Amino acid sequence: MAEADPPLYFDAHVFVCCNRRAEGHRRGSCAAAGSEKLRDYMKARAKELGLKRVRVNMAGCLDRCEFGPAVVIYPEGVWYRPQTEADVDEILSAHLVAGGRATRLMLTEKDVPPPKS
Amino acid sequence: MAEADPPLYFDAHVFVCCNRRAEGHRRGSCAAAGSEKLRDYMKARAKELGLKRVRVNMAGCLDRCEFGPAVVIYPEGVWYRPQTEADVDEILSAHLVAGGRATRLMLTEKDVPPPKS
């Protein structure tokens, strides 16, 4: 961050990939893996928890389709793969409320797409 | 960033608000202000410039509609309001290539939506 940058507008900005590809695409897609419902759930739960400087948004293809539903939280740049509402709760409580990590659900630097064929 | 976090997956992750509201909505919307074409242009130009660890994505409503087309670049959390392709070029060259700021186009902490009525 440069010295003259304005303060962060959101303390945590969450992006949930909601890209949908046709059934049978070799890479799959986050929407096909259920990301849209998880995004809706996350938005609603963040509101219920009163997380005021947190924003949850849908996003286009984040290009980690094989490891989706893909979620990234900035400014930390930490990626998660929630597959159930319980997973979303775990990310909310561990990361967004407590400021830690939901370690079990994190993507790592090894989670990269296979080379284009 | 916590010590055990994986390295950033993208050096710069750009989100362009592509939310569209009905014509005449009091807050307007970024898509109504032309954000979709600017997103397409930015993606194409970033590719032409060979910016490999930069990702440009569309996003849902970033809630700064009055100051749109709204663009935010993470991990810095710097917001911009490009209105033309020339503005997008300025952001690409000043911020994403040179690592500085396109100061003229930045949103500031004063650019907040009016209170809900």
Short mmCIF file of C-alpha atoms in Angstrom, two decimals:
data_model
loop_
_atom_site.label_atom_id
_atom_site.label_comp_id
_atom_site.label_asym_id
_atom_site.label_seq_id
_atom_site.Cartn_x
_atom_site.Cartn_y
_atom_site.Cartn_z
CA MET A 1 0.00 0.00 0.00
CA ALA A 2 1.38 3.40 -0.94
CA GLU A 3 1.55 6.04 1.75
CA ALA A 4 -1.01 8.30 0.11
CA ASP A 5 -3.58 5.56 -0.52
CA PRO A 6 -6.97 6.10 1.14
CA PRO A 7 -7.77 3.71 4.00
CA LEU A 8 -9.29 0.38 2.98
CA TYR A 9 -12.93 0.86 2.04
CA PHE A 10 -13.84 -2.63 3.29
CA ASP A 11 -11.90 -4.38 6.05
CA ALA A 12 -12.55 -7.65 4.24
CA HIS A 13 -13.72 -8.01 0.65
CA VAL A 14 -14.85 -11.50 -0.22
CA PHE A 15 -15.29 -12.67 -3.80
CA VAL A 16 -17.14 -15.87 -4.59
CA CYS A 17 -16.66 -17.24 -8.09
CA CYS A 18 -20.07 -17.69 -9.69
CA ASN A 19 -18.91 -18.58 -13.16
CA ARG A 20 -20.97 -21.28 -14.85
CA ARG A 21 -19.75 -23.40 -17.71
CA ALA A 22 -21.70 -25.88 -19.77
CA GLU A 23 -22.17 -29.31 -18.17
CA GLY A 24 -19.30 -31.61 -19.01
CA HIS A 25 -16.66 -28.90 -19.54
CA ARG A 26 -13.29 -30.42 -18.66
CA ARG A 27 -12.54 -27.73 -16.08
CA GLY A 28 -15.98 -27.74 -14.46
CA SER A 29 -17.10 -24.45 -12.93
CA CYS A 30 -17.75 -22.98 -9.52
CA ALA A 31 -21.45 -22.42 -10.16
CA ALA A 32 -21.80 -26.06 -11.22
CA ALA A 33 -20.15 -26.90 -7.89
CA GLY A 34 -22.83 -24.94 -6.03
CA SER A 35 -21.13 -21.57 -5.48
CA GLU A 36 -24.21 -19.41 -6.05
CA LYS A 37 -26.12 -20.82 -3.09
CA LEU A 38 -23.02 -20.60 -0.91
CA ARG A 39 -22.57 -16.95 -1.93
CA ASP A 40 -26.20 -16.20 -0.98
CA TYR A 41 -25.74 -17.96 2.33
CA MET A 42 -22.48 -16.15 3.06
CA LYS A 43 -24.01 -12.74 2.34
CA ALA A 44 -26.99 -13.44 4.57
CA ARG A 45 -24.89 -14.83 7.44
CA ALA A 46 -22.39 -11.94 7.28
CA LYS A 47 -25.34 -9.58 7.64
CA GLU A 48 -26.80 -11.55 10.53
CA LEU A 49 -23.42 -11.51 12.25
CA GLY A 50 -23.35 -7.72 11.92
CA LEU A 51 -20.07 -7.67 9.98
CA LYS A 52 -20.36 -4.09 8.81
CA ARG A 53 -17.09 -3.46 7.00
CA VAL A 54 -17.20 -6.79 5.21
CA ARG A 55 -18.51 -7.13 1.67
CA VAL A 56 -19.37 -10.41 -0.04
CA ASN A 57 -19.56 -10.27 -3.84
CA MET A 58 -20.01 -12.64 -6.70
CA ALA A 59 -17.25 -12.59 -9.29
CA GLY A 60 -16.54 -13.93 -12.75
CA CYS A 61 -14.16 -16.83 -13.35
CA LEU A 62 -11.26 -16.73 -10.88
CA ASP A 63 -9.43 -19.41 -12.90
CA ARG A 64 -9.07 -21.98 -10.14
CA CYS A 65 -12.08 -23.92 -11.37
CA GLU A 66 -10.68 -27.34 -10.46
CA PHE A 67 -10.59 -26.28 -6.81
CA GLY A 68 -13.95 -24.60 -6.60
CA PRO A 69 -16.22 -23.31 -5.32
CA ALA A 70 -13.40 -20.74 -5.23
CA VAL A 71 -13.53 -17.90 -2.73
CA VAL A 72 -10.85 -15.25 -2.16
CA ILE A 73 -10.68 -12.76 0.68
CA TYR A 74 -8.78 -9.49 0.26
CA PRO A 75 -6.68 -7.64 1.24
CA GLU A 76 -5.09 -10.83 2.58
CA GLY A 77 -5.45 -12.71 -0.70
CA VAL A 78 -6.39 -15.91 1.11
CA TRP A 79 -8.32 -18.48 -0.92
CA TYR A 80 -10.87 -20.98 0.32
CA ARG A 81 -12.89 -23.87 -1.04
CA PRO A 82 -16.16 -24.09 0.91
CA GLN A 83 -18.40 -26.93 -0.16
CA THR A 84 -21.18 -26.69 2.42
CA GLU A 85 -22.93 -24.06 4.51
CA ALA A 86 -21.00 -25.39 7.51
CA ASP A 87 -17.77 -24.64 5.63
CA VAL A 88 -18.98 -21.08 5.00
CA ASP A 89 -19.76 -20.71 8.72
CA GLU A 90 -16.25 -21.87 9.51
CA ILE A 91 -14.72 -19.25 7.18
CA LEU A 92 -16.94 -16.54 8.64
CA SER A 93 -16.11 -17.35 12.24
CA ALA A 94 -12.42 -18.20 11.87
CA HIS A 95 -11.38 -15.61 9.30
CA LEU A 96 -13.86 -12.75 9.27
CA VAL A 97 -14.87 -12.66 12.92
CA ALA A 98 -11.73 -13.91 14.66
CA GLY A 99 -9.22 -12.63 12.11
CA GLY A 100 -7.51 -16.02 11.83
CA ARG A 101 -7.71 -18.68 9.17
CA ALA A 102 -10.04 -21.59 8.42
CA THR A 103 -6.92 -23.59 7.66
CA ARG A 104 -8.66 -26.80 6.71
CA LEU A 105 -10.46 -25.08 3.83
CA MET A 106 -7.63 -22.99 2.40
CA LEU A 107 -6.26 -23.42 -1.08
CA THR A 108 -2.49 -23.66 -1.26
CA GLU A 109 0.09 -22.72 -3.88
CA LYS A 110 -0.13 -26.30 -5.10
CA ASP A 111 -3.75 -25.86 -6.18
CA VAL A 112 -3.09 -24.71 -9.71
CA PRO A 113 -4.96 -25.67 -12.86
CA PRO A 114 -3.36 -28.29 -15.12
CA PRO A 115 -1.50 -26.92 -18.17
CA LYS A 116 -3.72 -26.04 -21.12
CA SER A 117 -3.88 -28.92 -23.56
CA MET B 1 -1.10 -11.40 5.84
CA ALA B 2 -0.44 -14.22 8.29
CA GLU B 3 2.97 -15.82 8.21
CA ALA B 4 1.67 -19.20 7.04
CA ASP B 5 -0.47 -17.81 4.21
CA PRO B 6 0.42 -19.08 0.74
CA PRO B 7 1.99 -16.47 -1.57
CA LEU B 8 -0.44 -14.25 -3.47
CA TYR B 9 -2.00 -16.19 -6.32
CA PHE B 10 -2.27 -13.04 -8.45
CA ASP B 11 0.07 -10.08 -8.07
CA ALA B 12 -2.86 -7.84 -8.88
CA HIS B 13 -6.51 -8.83 -8.85
CA VAL B 14 -8.79 -6.29 -10.47
CA PHE B 15 -12.55 -6.30 -9.98
CA VAL B 16 -14.81 -4.25 -12.22
CA CYS B 17 -18.34 -3.76 -10.95
CA CYS B 18 -20.74 -4.94 -13.63
CA ASN B 19 -23.95 -4.63 -11.64
CA ARG B 20 -26.90 -3.32 -13.65
CA ARG B 21 -29.97 -1.72 -12.11
CA ALA B 22 -33.17 -0.70 -13.84
CA GLU B 23 -33.04 2.62 -15.68
CA GLY B 24 -33.90 5.52 -13.38
CA HIS B 25 -32.80 3.85 -10.12
CA ARG B 26 -31.72 6.62 -7.76
CA ARG B 27 -28.28 5.13 -7.25
CA GLY B 28 -27.63 4.34 -10.90
CA SER B 29 -25.35 1.38 -11.58
CA CYS B 30 -21.91 0.68 -12.94
CA ALA B 31 -23.17 -1.28 -15.94
CA ALA B 32 -25.47 1.61 -16.83
CA ALA B 33 -22.35 3.80 -16.67
CA GLY B 34 -20.61 1.57 -19.22
CA SER B 35 -18.54 -0.74 -17.00
CA GLU B 36 -19.04 -3.90 -19.04
CA LYS B 37 -17.29 -2.52 -22.12
CA LEU B 38 -14.50 -1.11 -19.99
CA ARG B 39 -14.05 -4.50 -18.31
CA ASP B 40 -13.78 -6.20 -21.72
CA TYR B 41 -11.29 -3.58 -22.86
CA MET B 42 -9.22 -3.90 -19.69
CA LYS B 43 -9.06 -7.70 -19.96
CA ALA B 44 -7.98 -7.52 -23.58
CA ARG B 45 -5.36 -4.81 -22.99
CA ALA B 46 -3.93 -6.58 -19.95
CA LYS B 47 -3.46 -9.65 -22.12
CA GLU B 48 -1.87 -7.63 -24.93
CA LEU B 49 0.51 -6.06 -22.41
CA GLY B 50 1.54 -9.54 -21.27
CA LEU B 51 0.57 -8.95 -17.63
CA LYS B 52 0.71 -12.56 -16.60
CA ARG B 53 0.05 -12.47 -12.88
CA VAL B 54 -2.77 -9.96 -13.21
CA ARG B 55 -6.41 -11.03 -13.31
CA VAL B 56 -9.31 -8.80 -14.36
CA ASN B 57 -12.75 -9.97 -13.24
CA MET B 58 -16.27 -8.71 -13.30
CA ALA B 59 -17.96 -8.45 -9.91
CA GLY B 60 -21.38 -7.87 -8.47
CA CYS B 61 -22.39 -4.58 -6.84
CA LEU B 62 -19.42 -3.04 -5.02
CA ASP B 63 -21.75 -0.51 -3.35
CA ARG B 64 -20.07 2.64 -4.60
CA CYS B 65 -22.57 3.03 -7.42
CA GLU B 66 -22.60 6.83 -7.34
CA PHE B 67 -18.91 6.83 -8.20
CA GLY B 68 -18.94 4.21 -10.89
CA PRO B 69 -17.84 2.59 -13.02
CA ALA B 70 -16.20 1.28 -9.85
CA VAL B 71 -12.96 -0.69 -10.06
CA VAL B 72 -10.91 -1.99 -7.15
CA ILE B 73 -7.42 -3.47 -7.31
CA TYR B 74 -6.22 -5.88 -4.61
CA PRO B 75 -4.21 -6.56 -2.54
CA GLU B 76 -3.72 -2.79 -2.38
CA GLY B 77 -7.44 -2.03 -2.09
CA VAL B 78 -7.13 0.98 -4.37
CA TRP B 79 -10.31 2.10 -6.10
CA TYR B 80 -10.66 3.78 -9.46
CA ARG B 81 -13.37 5.33 -11.59
CA PRO B 82 -12.45 4.89 -15.25
CA GLN B 83 -14.92 6.41 -17.65
CA THR B 84 -13.17 5.88 -20.97
CA GLU B 85 -10.77 3.43 -22.58
CA ALA B 86 -8.05 6.07 -22.19
CA ASP B 87 -8.74 6.02 -18.42
CA VAL B 88 -8.35 2.25 -18.40
CA ASP B 89 -5.04 2.59 -20.26
CA GLU B 90 -3.90 5.08 -17.64
CA ILE B 91 -4.73 2.64 -14.80
CA LEU B 92 -3.00 -0.20 -16.61
CA SER B 93 0.18 1.74 -17.25
CA ALA B 94 0.41 3.70 -14.01
CA HIS B 95 -0.76 1.05 -11.54
CA LEU B 96 -0.38 -2.40 -13.06
CA VAL B 97 2.73 -1.88 -15.18
CA ALA B 98 4.62 0.79 -13.22
CA GLY B 99 3.32 -0.15 -9.76
CA GLY B 100 2.30 3.42 -8.97
CA ARG B 101 -1.08 5.09 -8.96
CA ALA B 102 -3.33 6.70 -11.57
CA THR B 103 -3.97 9.40 -8.99
CA ARG B 104 -6.37 11.45 -11.07
CA LEU B 105 -8.81 8.53 -11.32
CA MET B 106 -8.71 7.26 -7.74
CA LEU B 107 -11.70 7.24 -5.44
CA THR B 108 -11.05 8.73 -2.01
CA GLU B 109 -12.50 8.13 1.45
CA LYS B 110 -14.90 10.98 0.71
CA ASP B 111 -16.55 9.01 -2.09
CA VAL B 112 -19.22 7.31 -0.03
CA PRO B 113 -22.87 6.72 -0.93
CA PRO B 114 -25.45 9.09 0.60
CA PRO B 115 -27.29 7.72 3.67
CA LYS B 116 -30.20 5.42 2.89
CA SER B 117 -33.43 7.39 2.83
#
